[in-house]
mmCIF file of C-alpha atoms in Angstrom:
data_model
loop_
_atom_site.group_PDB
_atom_site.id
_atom_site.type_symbol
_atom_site.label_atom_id
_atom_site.label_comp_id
_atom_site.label_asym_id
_atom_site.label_seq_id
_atom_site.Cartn_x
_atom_site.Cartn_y
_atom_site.Cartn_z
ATOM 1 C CA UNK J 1 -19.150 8.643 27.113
ATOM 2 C CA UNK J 2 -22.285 9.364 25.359
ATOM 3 C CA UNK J 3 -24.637 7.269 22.971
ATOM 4 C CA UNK J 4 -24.032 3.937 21.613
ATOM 5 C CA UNK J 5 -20.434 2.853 21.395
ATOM 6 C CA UNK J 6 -19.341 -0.206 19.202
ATOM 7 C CA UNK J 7 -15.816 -2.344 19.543
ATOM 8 C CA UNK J 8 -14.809 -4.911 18.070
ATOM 9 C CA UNK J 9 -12.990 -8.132 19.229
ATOM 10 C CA UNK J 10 -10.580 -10.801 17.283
ATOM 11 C CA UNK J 11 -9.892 -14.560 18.529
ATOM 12 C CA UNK J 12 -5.421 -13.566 18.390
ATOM 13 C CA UNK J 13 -4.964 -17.466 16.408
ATOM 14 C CA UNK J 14 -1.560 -17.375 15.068
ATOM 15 C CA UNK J 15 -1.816 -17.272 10.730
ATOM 16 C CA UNK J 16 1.572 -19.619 9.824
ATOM 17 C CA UNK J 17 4.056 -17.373 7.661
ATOM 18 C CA UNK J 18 2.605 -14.255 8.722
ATOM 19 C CA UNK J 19 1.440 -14.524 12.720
ATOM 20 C CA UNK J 20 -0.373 -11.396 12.953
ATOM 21 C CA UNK J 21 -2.466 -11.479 9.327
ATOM 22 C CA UNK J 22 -5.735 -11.811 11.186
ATOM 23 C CA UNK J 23 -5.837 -9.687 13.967
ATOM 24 C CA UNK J 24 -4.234 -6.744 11.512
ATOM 25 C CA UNK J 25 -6.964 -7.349 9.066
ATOM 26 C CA UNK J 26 -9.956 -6.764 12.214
ATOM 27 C CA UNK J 27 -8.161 -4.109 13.429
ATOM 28 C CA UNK J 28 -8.336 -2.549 9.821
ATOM 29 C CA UNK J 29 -12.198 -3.248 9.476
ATOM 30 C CA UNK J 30 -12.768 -2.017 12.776
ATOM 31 C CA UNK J 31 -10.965 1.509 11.751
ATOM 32 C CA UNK J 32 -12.813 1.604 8.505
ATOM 33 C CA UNK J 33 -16.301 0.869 10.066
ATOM 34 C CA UNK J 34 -15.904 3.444 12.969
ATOM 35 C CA UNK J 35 -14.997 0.871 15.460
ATOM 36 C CA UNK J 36 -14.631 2.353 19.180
ATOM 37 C CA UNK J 37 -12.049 -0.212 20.398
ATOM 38 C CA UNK J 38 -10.172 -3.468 19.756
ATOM 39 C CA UNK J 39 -10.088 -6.129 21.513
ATOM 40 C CA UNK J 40 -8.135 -9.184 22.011
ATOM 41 C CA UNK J 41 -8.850 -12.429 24.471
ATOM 42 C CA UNK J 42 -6.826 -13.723 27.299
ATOM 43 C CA UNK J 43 -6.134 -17.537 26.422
ATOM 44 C CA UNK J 44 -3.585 -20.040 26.276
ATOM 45 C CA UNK J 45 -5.740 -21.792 24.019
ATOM 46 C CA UNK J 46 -9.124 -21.733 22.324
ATOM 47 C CA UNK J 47 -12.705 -22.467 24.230
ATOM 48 C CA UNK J 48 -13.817 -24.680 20.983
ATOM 49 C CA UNK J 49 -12.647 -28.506 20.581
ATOM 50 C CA UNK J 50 -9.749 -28.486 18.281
ATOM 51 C CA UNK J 51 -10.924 -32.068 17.133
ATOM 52 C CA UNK J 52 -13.663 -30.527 14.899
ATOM 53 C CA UNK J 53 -11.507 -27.101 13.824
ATOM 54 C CA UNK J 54 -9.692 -28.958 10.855
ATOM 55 C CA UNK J 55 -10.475 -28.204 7.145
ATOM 56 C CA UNK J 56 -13.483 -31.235 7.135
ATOM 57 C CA UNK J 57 -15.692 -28.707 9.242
ATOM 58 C CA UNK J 58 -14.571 -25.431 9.262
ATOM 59 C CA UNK J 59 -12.893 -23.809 6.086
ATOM 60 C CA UNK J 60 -11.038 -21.297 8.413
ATOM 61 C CA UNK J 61 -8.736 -24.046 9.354
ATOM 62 C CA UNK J 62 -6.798 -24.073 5.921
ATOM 63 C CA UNK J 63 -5.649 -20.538 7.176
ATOM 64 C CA UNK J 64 -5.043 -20.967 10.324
ATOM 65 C CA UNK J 65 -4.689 -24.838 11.300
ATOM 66 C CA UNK J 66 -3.989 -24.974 14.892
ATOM 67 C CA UNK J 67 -7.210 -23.149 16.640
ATOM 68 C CA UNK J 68 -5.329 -23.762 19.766
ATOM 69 C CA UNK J 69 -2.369 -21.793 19.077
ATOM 70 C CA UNK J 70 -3.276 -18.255 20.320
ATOM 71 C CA UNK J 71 -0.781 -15.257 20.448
ATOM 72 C CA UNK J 72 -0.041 -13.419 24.253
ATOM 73 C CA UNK J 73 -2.692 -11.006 24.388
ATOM 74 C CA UNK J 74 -0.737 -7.736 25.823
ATOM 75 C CA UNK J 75 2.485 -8.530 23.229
ATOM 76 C CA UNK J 76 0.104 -8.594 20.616
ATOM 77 C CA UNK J 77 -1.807 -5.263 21.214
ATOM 78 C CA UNK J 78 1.549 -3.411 21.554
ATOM 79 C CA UNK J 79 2.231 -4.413 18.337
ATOM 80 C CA UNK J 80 -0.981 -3.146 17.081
ATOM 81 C CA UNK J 81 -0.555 -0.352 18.397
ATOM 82 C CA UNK J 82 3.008 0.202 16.634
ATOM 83 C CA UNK J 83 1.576 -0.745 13.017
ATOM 84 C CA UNK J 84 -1.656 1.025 13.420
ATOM 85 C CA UNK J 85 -1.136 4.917 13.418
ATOM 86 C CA UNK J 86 -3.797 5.884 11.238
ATOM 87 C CA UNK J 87 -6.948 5.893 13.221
ATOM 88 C CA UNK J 88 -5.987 4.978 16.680
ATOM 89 C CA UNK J 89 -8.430 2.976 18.634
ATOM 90 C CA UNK J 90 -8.683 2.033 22.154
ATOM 91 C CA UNK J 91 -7.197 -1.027 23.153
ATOM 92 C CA UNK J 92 -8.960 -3.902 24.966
ATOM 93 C CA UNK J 93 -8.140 -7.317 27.115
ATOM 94 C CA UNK J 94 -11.319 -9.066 26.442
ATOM 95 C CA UNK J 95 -10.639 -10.530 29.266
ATOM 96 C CA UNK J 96 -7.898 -11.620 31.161
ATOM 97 C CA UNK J 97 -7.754 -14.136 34.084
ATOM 98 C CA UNK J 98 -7.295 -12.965 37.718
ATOM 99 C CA UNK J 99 -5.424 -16.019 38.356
ATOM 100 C CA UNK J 100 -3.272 -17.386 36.132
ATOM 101 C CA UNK J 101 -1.336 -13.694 35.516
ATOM 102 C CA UNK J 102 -0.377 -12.198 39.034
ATOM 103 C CA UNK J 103 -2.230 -8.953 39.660
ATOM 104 C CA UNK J 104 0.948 -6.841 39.868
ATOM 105 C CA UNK J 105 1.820 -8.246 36.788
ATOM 106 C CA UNK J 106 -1.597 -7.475 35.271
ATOM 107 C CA UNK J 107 -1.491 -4.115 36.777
ATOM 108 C CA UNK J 108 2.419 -3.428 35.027
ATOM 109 C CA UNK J 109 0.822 -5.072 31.419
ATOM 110 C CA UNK J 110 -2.133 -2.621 31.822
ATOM 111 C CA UNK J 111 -0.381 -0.090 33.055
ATOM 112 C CA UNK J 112 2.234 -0.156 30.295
ATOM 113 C CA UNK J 113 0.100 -0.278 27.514
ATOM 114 C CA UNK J 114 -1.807 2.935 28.715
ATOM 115 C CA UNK J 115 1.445 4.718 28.651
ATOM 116 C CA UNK J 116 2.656 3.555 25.062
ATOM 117 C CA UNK J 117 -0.641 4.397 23.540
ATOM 118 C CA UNK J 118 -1.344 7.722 24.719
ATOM 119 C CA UNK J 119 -4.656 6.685 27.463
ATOM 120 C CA UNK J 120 -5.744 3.819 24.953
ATOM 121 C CA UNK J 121 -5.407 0.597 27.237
ATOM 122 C CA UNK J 122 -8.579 -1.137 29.234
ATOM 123 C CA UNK J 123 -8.143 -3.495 31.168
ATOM 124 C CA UNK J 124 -10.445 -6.132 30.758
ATOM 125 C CA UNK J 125 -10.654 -8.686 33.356
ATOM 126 C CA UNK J 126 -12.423 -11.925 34.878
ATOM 127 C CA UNK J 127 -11.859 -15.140 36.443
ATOM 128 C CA UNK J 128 -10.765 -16.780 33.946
ATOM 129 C CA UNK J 129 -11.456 -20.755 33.127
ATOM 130 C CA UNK J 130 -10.129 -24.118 34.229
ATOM 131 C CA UNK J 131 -8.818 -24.667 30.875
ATOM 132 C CA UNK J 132 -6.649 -21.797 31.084
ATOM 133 C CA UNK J 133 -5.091 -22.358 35.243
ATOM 134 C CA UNK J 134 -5.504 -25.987 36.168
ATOM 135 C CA UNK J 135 -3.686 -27.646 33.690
ATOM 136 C CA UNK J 136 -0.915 -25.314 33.895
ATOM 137 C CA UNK J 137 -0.437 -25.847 38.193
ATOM 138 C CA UNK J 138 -2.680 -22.835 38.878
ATOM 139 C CA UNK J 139 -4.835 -23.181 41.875
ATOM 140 C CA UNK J 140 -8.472 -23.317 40.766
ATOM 141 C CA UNK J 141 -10.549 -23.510 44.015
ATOM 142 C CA UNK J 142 -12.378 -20.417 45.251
ATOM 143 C CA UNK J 143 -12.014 -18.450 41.405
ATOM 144 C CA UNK J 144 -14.509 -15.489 42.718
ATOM 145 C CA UNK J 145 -12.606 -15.325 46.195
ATOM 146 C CA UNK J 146 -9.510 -15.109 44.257
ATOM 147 C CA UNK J 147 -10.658 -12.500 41.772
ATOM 148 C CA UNK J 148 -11.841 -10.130 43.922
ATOM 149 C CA UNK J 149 -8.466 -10.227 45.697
ATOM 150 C CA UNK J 150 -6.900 -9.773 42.402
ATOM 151 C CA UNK J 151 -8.708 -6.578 41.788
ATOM 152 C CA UNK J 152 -7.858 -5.369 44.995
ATOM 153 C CA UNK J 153 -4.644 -6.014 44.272
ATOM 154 C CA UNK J 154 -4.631 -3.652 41.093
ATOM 155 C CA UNK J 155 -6.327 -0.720 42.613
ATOM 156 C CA UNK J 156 -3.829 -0.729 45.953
ATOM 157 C CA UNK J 157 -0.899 -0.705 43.529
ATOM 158 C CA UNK J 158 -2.466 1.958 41.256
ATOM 159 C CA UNK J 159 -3.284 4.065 43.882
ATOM 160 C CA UNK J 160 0.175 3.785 45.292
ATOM 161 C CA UNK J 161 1.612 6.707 44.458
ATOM 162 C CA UNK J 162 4.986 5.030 44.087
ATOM 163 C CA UNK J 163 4.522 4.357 48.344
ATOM 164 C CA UNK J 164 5.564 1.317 49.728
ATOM 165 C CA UNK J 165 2.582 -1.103 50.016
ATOM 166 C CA UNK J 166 1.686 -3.621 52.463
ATOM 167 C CA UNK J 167 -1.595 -5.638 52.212
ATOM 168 C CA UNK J 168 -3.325 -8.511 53.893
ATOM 169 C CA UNK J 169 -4.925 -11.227 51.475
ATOM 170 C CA UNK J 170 -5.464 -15.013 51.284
ATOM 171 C CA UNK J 171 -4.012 -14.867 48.171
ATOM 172 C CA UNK J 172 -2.295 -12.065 46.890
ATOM 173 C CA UNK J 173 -0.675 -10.394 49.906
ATOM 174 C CA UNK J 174 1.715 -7.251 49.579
ATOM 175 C CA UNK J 175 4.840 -7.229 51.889
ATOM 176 C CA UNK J 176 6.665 -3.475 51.058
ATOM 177 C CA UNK J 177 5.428 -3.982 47.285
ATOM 178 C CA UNK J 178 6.459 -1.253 45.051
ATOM 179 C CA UNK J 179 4.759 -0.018 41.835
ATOM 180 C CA UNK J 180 5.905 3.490 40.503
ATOM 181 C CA UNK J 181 4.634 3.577 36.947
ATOM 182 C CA UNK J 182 2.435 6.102 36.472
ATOM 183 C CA UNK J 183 -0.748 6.841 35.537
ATOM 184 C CA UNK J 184 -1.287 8.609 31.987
ATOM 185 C CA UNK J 185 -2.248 11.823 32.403
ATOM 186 C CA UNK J 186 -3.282 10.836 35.656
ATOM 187 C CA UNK J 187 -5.643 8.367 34.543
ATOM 188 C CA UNK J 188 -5.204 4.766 34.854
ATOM 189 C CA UNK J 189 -6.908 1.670 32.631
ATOM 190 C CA UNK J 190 -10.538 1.662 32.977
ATOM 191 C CA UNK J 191 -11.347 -1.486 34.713
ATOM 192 C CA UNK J 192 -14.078 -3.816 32.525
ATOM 193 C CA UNK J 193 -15.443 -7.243 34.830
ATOM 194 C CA UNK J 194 -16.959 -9.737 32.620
ATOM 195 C CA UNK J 195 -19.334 -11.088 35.534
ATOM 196 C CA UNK J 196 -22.445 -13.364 35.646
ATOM 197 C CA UNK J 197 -23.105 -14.645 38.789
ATOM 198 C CA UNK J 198 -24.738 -12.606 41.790
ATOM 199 C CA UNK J 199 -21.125 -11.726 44.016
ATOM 200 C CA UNK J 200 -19.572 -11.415 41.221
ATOM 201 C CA UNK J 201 -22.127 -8.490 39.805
ATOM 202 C CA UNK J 202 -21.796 -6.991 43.401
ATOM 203 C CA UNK J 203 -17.822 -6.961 43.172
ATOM 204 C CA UNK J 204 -18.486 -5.007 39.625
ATOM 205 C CA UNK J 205 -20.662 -2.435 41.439
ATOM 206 C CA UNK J 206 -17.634 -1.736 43.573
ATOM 207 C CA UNK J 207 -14.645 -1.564 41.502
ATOM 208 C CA UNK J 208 -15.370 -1.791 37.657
ATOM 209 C CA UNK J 209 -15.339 1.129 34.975
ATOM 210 C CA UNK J 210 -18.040 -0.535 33.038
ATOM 211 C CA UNK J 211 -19.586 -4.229 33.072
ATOM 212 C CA UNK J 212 -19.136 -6.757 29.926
ATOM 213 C CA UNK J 213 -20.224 -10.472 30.289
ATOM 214 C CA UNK J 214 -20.578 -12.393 27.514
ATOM 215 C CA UNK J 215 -24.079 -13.275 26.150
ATOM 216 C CA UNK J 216 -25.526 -15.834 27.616
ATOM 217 C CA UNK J 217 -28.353 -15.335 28.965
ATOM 218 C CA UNK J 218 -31.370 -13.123 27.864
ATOM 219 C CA UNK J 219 -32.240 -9.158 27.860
ATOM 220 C CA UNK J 220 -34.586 -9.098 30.413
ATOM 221 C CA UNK J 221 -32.060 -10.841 32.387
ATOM 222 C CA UNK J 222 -29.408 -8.332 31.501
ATOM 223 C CA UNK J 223 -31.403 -5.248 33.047
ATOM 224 C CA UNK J 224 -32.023 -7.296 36.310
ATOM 225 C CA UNK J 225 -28.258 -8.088 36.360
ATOM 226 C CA UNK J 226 -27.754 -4.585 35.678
ATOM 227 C CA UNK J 227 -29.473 -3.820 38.370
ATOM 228 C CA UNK J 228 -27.493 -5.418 40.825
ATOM 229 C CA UNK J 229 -24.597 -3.937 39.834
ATOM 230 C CA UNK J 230 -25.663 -0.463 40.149
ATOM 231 C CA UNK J 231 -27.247 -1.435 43.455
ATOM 232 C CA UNK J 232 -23.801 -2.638 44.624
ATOM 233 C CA UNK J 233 -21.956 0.796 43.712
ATOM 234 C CA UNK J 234 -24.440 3.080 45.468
ATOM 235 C CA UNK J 235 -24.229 0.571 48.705
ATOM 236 C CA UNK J 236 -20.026 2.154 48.285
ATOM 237 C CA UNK J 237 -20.826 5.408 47.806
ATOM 238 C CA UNK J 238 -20.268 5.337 44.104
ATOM 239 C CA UNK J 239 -22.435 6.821 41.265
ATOM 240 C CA UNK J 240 -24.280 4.033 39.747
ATOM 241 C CA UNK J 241 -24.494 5.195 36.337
ATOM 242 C CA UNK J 242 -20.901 5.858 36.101
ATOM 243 C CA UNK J 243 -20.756 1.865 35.174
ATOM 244 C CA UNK J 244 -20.992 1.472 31.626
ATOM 245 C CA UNK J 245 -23.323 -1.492 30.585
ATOM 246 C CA UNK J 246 -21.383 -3.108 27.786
ATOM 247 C CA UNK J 247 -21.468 -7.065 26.225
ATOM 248 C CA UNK J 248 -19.194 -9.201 24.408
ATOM 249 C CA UNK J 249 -21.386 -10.765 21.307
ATOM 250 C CA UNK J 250 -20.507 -13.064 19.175
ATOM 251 C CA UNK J 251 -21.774 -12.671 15.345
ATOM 252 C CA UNK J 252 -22.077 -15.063 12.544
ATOM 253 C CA UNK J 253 -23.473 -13.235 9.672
ATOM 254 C CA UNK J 254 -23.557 -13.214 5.992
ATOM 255 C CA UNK J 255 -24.887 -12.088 2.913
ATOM 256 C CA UNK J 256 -28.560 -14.083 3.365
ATOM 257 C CA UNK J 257 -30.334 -15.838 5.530
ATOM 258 C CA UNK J 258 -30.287 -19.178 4.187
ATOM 259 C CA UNK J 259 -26.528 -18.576 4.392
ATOM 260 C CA UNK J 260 -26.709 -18.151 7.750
ATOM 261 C CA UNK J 261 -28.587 -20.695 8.850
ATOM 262 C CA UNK J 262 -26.511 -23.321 6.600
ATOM 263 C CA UNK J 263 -23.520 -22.150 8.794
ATOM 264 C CA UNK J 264 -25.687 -22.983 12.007
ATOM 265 C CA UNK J 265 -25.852 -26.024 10.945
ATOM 266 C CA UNK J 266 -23.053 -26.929 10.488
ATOM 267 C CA UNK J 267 -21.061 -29.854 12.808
ATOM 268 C CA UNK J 268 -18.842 -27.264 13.973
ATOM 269 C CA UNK J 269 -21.481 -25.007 15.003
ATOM 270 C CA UNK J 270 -22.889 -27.200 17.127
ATOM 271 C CA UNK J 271 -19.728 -28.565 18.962
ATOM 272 C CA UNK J 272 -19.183 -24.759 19.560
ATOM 273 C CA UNK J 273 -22.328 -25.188 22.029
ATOM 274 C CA UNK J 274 -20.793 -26.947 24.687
ATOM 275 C CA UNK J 275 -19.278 -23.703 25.879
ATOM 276 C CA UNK J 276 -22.324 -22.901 27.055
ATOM 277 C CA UNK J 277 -23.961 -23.668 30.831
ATOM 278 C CA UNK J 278 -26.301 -26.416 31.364
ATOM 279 C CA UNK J 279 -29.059 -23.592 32.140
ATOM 280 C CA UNK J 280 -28.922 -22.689 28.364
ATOM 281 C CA UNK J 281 -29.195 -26.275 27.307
ATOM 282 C CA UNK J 282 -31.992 -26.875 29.790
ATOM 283 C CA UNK J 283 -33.967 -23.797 27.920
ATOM 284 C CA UNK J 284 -34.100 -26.314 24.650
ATOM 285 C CA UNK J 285 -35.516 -29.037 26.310
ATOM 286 C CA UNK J 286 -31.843 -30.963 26.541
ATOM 287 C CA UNK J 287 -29.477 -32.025 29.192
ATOM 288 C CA UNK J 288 -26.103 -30.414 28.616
ATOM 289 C CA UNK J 289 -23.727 -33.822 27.655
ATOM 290 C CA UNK J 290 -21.220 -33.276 30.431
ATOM 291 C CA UNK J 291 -24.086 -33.024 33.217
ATOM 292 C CA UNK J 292 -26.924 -31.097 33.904
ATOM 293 C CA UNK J 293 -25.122 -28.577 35.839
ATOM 294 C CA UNK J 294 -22.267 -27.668 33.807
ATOM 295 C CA UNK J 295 -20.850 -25.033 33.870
ATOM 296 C CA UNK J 296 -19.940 -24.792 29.788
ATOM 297 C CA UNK J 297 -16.504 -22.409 29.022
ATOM 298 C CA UNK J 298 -15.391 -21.894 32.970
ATOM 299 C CA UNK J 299 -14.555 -26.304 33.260
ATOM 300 C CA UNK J 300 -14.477 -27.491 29.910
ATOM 301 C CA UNK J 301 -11.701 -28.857 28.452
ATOM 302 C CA UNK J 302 -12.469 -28.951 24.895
ATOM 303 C CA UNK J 303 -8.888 -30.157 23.677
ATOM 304 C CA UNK J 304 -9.460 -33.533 25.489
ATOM 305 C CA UNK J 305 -12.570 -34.213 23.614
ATOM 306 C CA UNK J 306 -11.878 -36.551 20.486
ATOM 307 C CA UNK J 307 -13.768 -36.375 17.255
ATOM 308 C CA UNK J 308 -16.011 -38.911 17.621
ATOM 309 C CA UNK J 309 -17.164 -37.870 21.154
ATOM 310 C CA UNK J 310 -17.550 -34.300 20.121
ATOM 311 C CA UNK J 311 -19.767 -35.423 17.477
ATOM 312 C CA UNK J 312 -21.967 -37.816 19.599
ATOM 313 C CA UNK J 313 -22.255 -35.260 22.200
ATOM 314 C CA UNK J 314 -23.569 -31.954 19.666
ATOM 315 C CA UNK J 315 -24.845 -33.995 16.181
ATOM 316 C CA UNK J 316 -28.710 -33.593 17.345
ATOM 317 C CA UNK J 317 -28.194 -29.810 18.969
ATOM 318 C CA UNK J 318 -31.119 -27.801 17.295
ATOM 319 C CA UNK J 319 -30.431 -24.510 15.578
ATOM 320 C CA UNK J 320 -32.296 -22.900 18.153
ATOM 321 C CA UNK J 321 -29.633 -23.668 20.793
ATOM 322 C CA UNK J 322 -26.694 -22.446 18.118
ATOM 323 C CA UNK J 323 -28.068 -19.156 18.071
ATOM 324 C CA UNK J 324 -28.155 -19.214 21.880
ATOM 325 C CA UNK J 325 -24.691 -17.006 22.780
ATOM 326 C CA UNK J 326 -24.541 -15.538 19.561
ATOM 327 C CA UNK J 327 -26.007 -12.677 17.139
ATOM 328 C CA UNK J 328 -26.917 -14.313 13.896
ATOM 329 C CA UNK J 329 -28.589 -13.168 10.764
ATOM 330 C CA UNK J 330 -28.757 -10.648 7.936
ATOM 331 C CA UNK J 331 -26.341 -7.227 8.849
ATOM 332 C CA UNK J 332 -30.180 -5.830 9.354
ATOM 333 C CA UNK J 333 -31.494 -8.893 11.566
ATOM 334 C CA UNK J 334 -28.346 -8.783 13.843
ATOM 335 C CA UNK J 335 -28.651 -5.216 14.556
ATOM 336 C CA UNK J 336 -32.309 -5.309 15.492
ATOM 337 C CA UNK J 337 -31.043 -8.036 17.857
ATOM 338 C CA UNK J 338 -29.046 -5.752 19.394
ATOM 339 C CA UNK J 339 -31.008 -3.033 19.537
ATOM 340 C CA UNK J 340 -33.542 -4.565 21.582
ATOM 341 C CA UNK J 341 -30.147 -5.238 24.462
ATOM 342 C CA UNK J 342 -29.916 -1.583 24.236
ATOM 343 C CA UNK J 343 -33.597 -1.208 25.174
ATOM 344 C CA UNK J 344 -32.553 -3.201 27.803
ATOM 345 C CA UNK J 345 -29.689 -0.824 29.132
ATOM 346 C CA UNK J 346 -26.856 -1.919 26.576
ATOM 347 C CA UNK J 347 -24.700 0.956 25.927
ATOM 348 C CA UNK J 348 -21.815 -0.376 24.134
ATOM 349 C CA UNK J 349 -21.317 -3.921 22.504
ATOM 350 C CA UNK J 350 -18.069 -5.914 21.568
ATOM 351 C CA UNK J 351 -18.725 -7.841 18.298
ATOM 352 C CA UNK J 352 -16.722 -10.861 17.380
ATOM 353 C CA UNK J 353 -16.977 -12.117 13.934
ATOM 354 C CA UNK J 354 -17.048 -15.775 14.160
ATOM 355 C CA UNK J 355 -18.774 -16.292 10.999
ATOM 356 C CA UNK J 356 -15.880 -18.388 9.506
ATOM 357 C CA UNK J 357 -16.500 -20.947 11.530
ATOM 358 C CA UNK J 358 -18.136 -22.892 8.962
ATOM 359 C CA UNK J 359 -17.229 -25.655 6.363
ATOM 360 C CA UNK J 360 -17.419 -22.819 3.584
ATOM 361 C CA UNK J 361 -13.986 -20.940 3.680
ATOM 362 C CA UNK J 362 -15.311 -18.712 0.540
ATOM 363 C CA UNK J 363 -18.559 -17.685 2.566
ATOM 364 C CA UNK J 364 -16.739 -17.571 6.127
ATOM 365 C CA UNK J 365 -14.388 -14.745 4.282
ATOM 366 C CA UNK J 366 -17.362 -12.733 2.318
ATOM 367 C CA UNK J 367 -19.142 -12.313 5.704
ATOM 368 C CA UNK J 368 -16.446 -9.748 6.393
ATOM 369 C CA UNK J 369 -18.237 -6.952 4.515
ATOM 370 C CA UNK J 370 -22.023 -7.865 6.401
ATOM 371 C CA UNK J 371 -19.882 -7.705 9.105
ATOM 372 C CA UNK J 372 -18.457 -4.101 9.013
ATOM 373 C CA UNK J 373 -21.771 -3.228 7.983
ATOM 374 C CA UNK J 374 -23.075 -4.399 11.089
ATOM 375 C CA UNK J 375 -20.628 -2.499 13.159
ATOM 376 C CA UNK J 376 -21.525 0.756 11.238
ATOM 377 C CA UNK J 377 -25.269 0.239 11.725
ATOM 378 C CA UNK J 378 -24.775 -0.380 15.685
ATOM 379 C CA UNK J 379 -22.646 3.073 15.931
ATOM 380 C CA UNK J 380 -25.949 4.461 14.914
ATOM 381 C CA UNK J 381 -28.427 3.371 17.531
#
């Protein structure tokens, strides 16, 4: 793949009377903008407390009232792929958990989708959060261990060849496991890790297609990370540069600045921060309100959180810590913000609209045109 490659990614909330209204109208921008990919999360339910996402703080929720109430990932993007013939994009898990969804049964999704779309299907994968495995009586302890395994896992059964497999693992063994779909065109998923941490960067070097975390730390940091991960595949014998550097941004945009930064302000904005790791807090000056060594999306629970203690915990969160994990600005000011990732060895970004998150449902809706624009203007870095 050559030059700068742009996808775009949709949070799959279900739209009452009509399910699939907002992922179809992303997937429709992302055609008309020139859109590499789509993408879709992995969640049971949101990574934003649903005790702020009513209509009092963001104007989204008349549409689309329970934030919580996300549509199965793989379903959904076979359905996509049934509606939308005309320009036919790649398909994307943006990403799934390595714990909650057995491997083979990650591997058959994957797998599956590749076949029905013609070579379309990545896999994107990760460890997934608490939110998503604990509640639901899915071990939690040892997430990287258990990932790792899980990837294992994938590539044994893919590289099968419809043989019998047998394979040691703490977690995920394989006792005369048999997998006989085949590849398409004998070419399986490309693998995507979101990774952060130092093992898991080394486990991308040695088994991923291309790296995407999600932003949340800085470009100078990216190109070390990078690094690492290149480092790990040459240690195996692969060819470092074969790993496409990618990144999973979120945007809020619109058709000013002031706009912008009135949306950044907003209550909901700010309760959107506690996603984020106490490391990022600790760069503003502040202690992160659930310790100084959270860990922000991977343990929070944001549906336990009630209105009141959202608000106490985020009401004096500067502006300068909403913009941290996110592009915002002008269509113009976003993509010099990514431009300068690209300087940094970015090579192909995710976008995520999330500029409806805001008390303005008029404004949340316009900033779909700044939006495509944005995508367009990326294709051509």
């Amino acid at each position: 793949m050559s030059g700068f490659r742009v996808g775009v990614a949709e949070l799959p909330v279900n739209v009452p009377h009509a399910p699939t209204a907002l992922v179809n109208a992303t997937y429709l921008t992302a055609a008309a903008s020139g859109a590499d990919s789509f993408w879709l999360p992995d969640h049971l339910n949101a990574f934003l407390p649903r005790a702020v996402a009513t209509p009092k703080y963001m104007g989204a929720a008349r549409l689309a009232p329970k934030i919580d109430a996300y549509l199965e990932p793989w379903t959904l993007l076979g359905n996509v792929a049934a509606r939308h013939r005309v320009r036919r994009l790649r398909l994307g898990i943006g990403v799934t958990d390595a714990s909650r969804r057995n491997p083979a049964v990650t591997a058959q999704a994957a797998a599956t989708l590749h076949l029905l779309t013609g070579g379309r299907a990545i896999l994107g994968i990760g460890t997934g959060e608490r939110e998503g495995n604990e509640p639901y009586g899915v071990d939690w302890s040892r997430p990287v261990a258990r990932f790792e395994e899980a990837i294992a896992t994938i590539r044994a059964l893919w590289d099968s060849g419809g043989q019998l497999v047998t394979r040691d693992s703490a977690y995920f063994p394989l006792r005369n496991a048999l997998f006989d779909l085949p590849p398409y065109r004998g070419r399986w998923p490309e693998i995507w890790i979101a990774s952060h941490g130092p093992r898991m960067l080394r486990i991308t070097g040695r088994y991923a297609d291309a790296w995407v975390p999600v932003l949340v730390f800085l470009p100078k940091d990216y190109a070390a990370k990078l690094e690492v991960v290149r480092a790990a595949a040459s240690d195996v014998g692969r060819d470092p540069m074969s790993i496409l550097p990618a990144m999973l941004f979120f945007v809020s945009t619109g058709r000013s600045r002031d706009e912008v930064d009135e949306a950044l302000s907003s209550p909901f904005a700010k309760a959107s921060k506690l996603s984020l790791p106490g490391e990022v807090w600790r760069r503003h000056g502040l202690q992160h309100p659930l310790g100084v060594d959270a860990t922000g999306v991977q343990d929070l629970l944001p549906y336990v959180l009630d209105e009141q203690t959202v608000l106490s915990y985020t009401t004096d969160v500067p502006v300068s810590l909403v913009r941290e994990g996110l592009l915002a600005g002008t269509p113009g000011e976003v993509i010099d913000q990514v431009a300068e990732w690209r300087d940094h060895g970015l090579r192909y970004a995710v976008v995520c609209n999330v500029s409806s998150m805001q008390p303005n449902l008029r404004r949340g809706l316009a900033a779909t045109f700044p939006f495509a624009k944005i995508v367009r203007g990326l294709r051509r870095l």
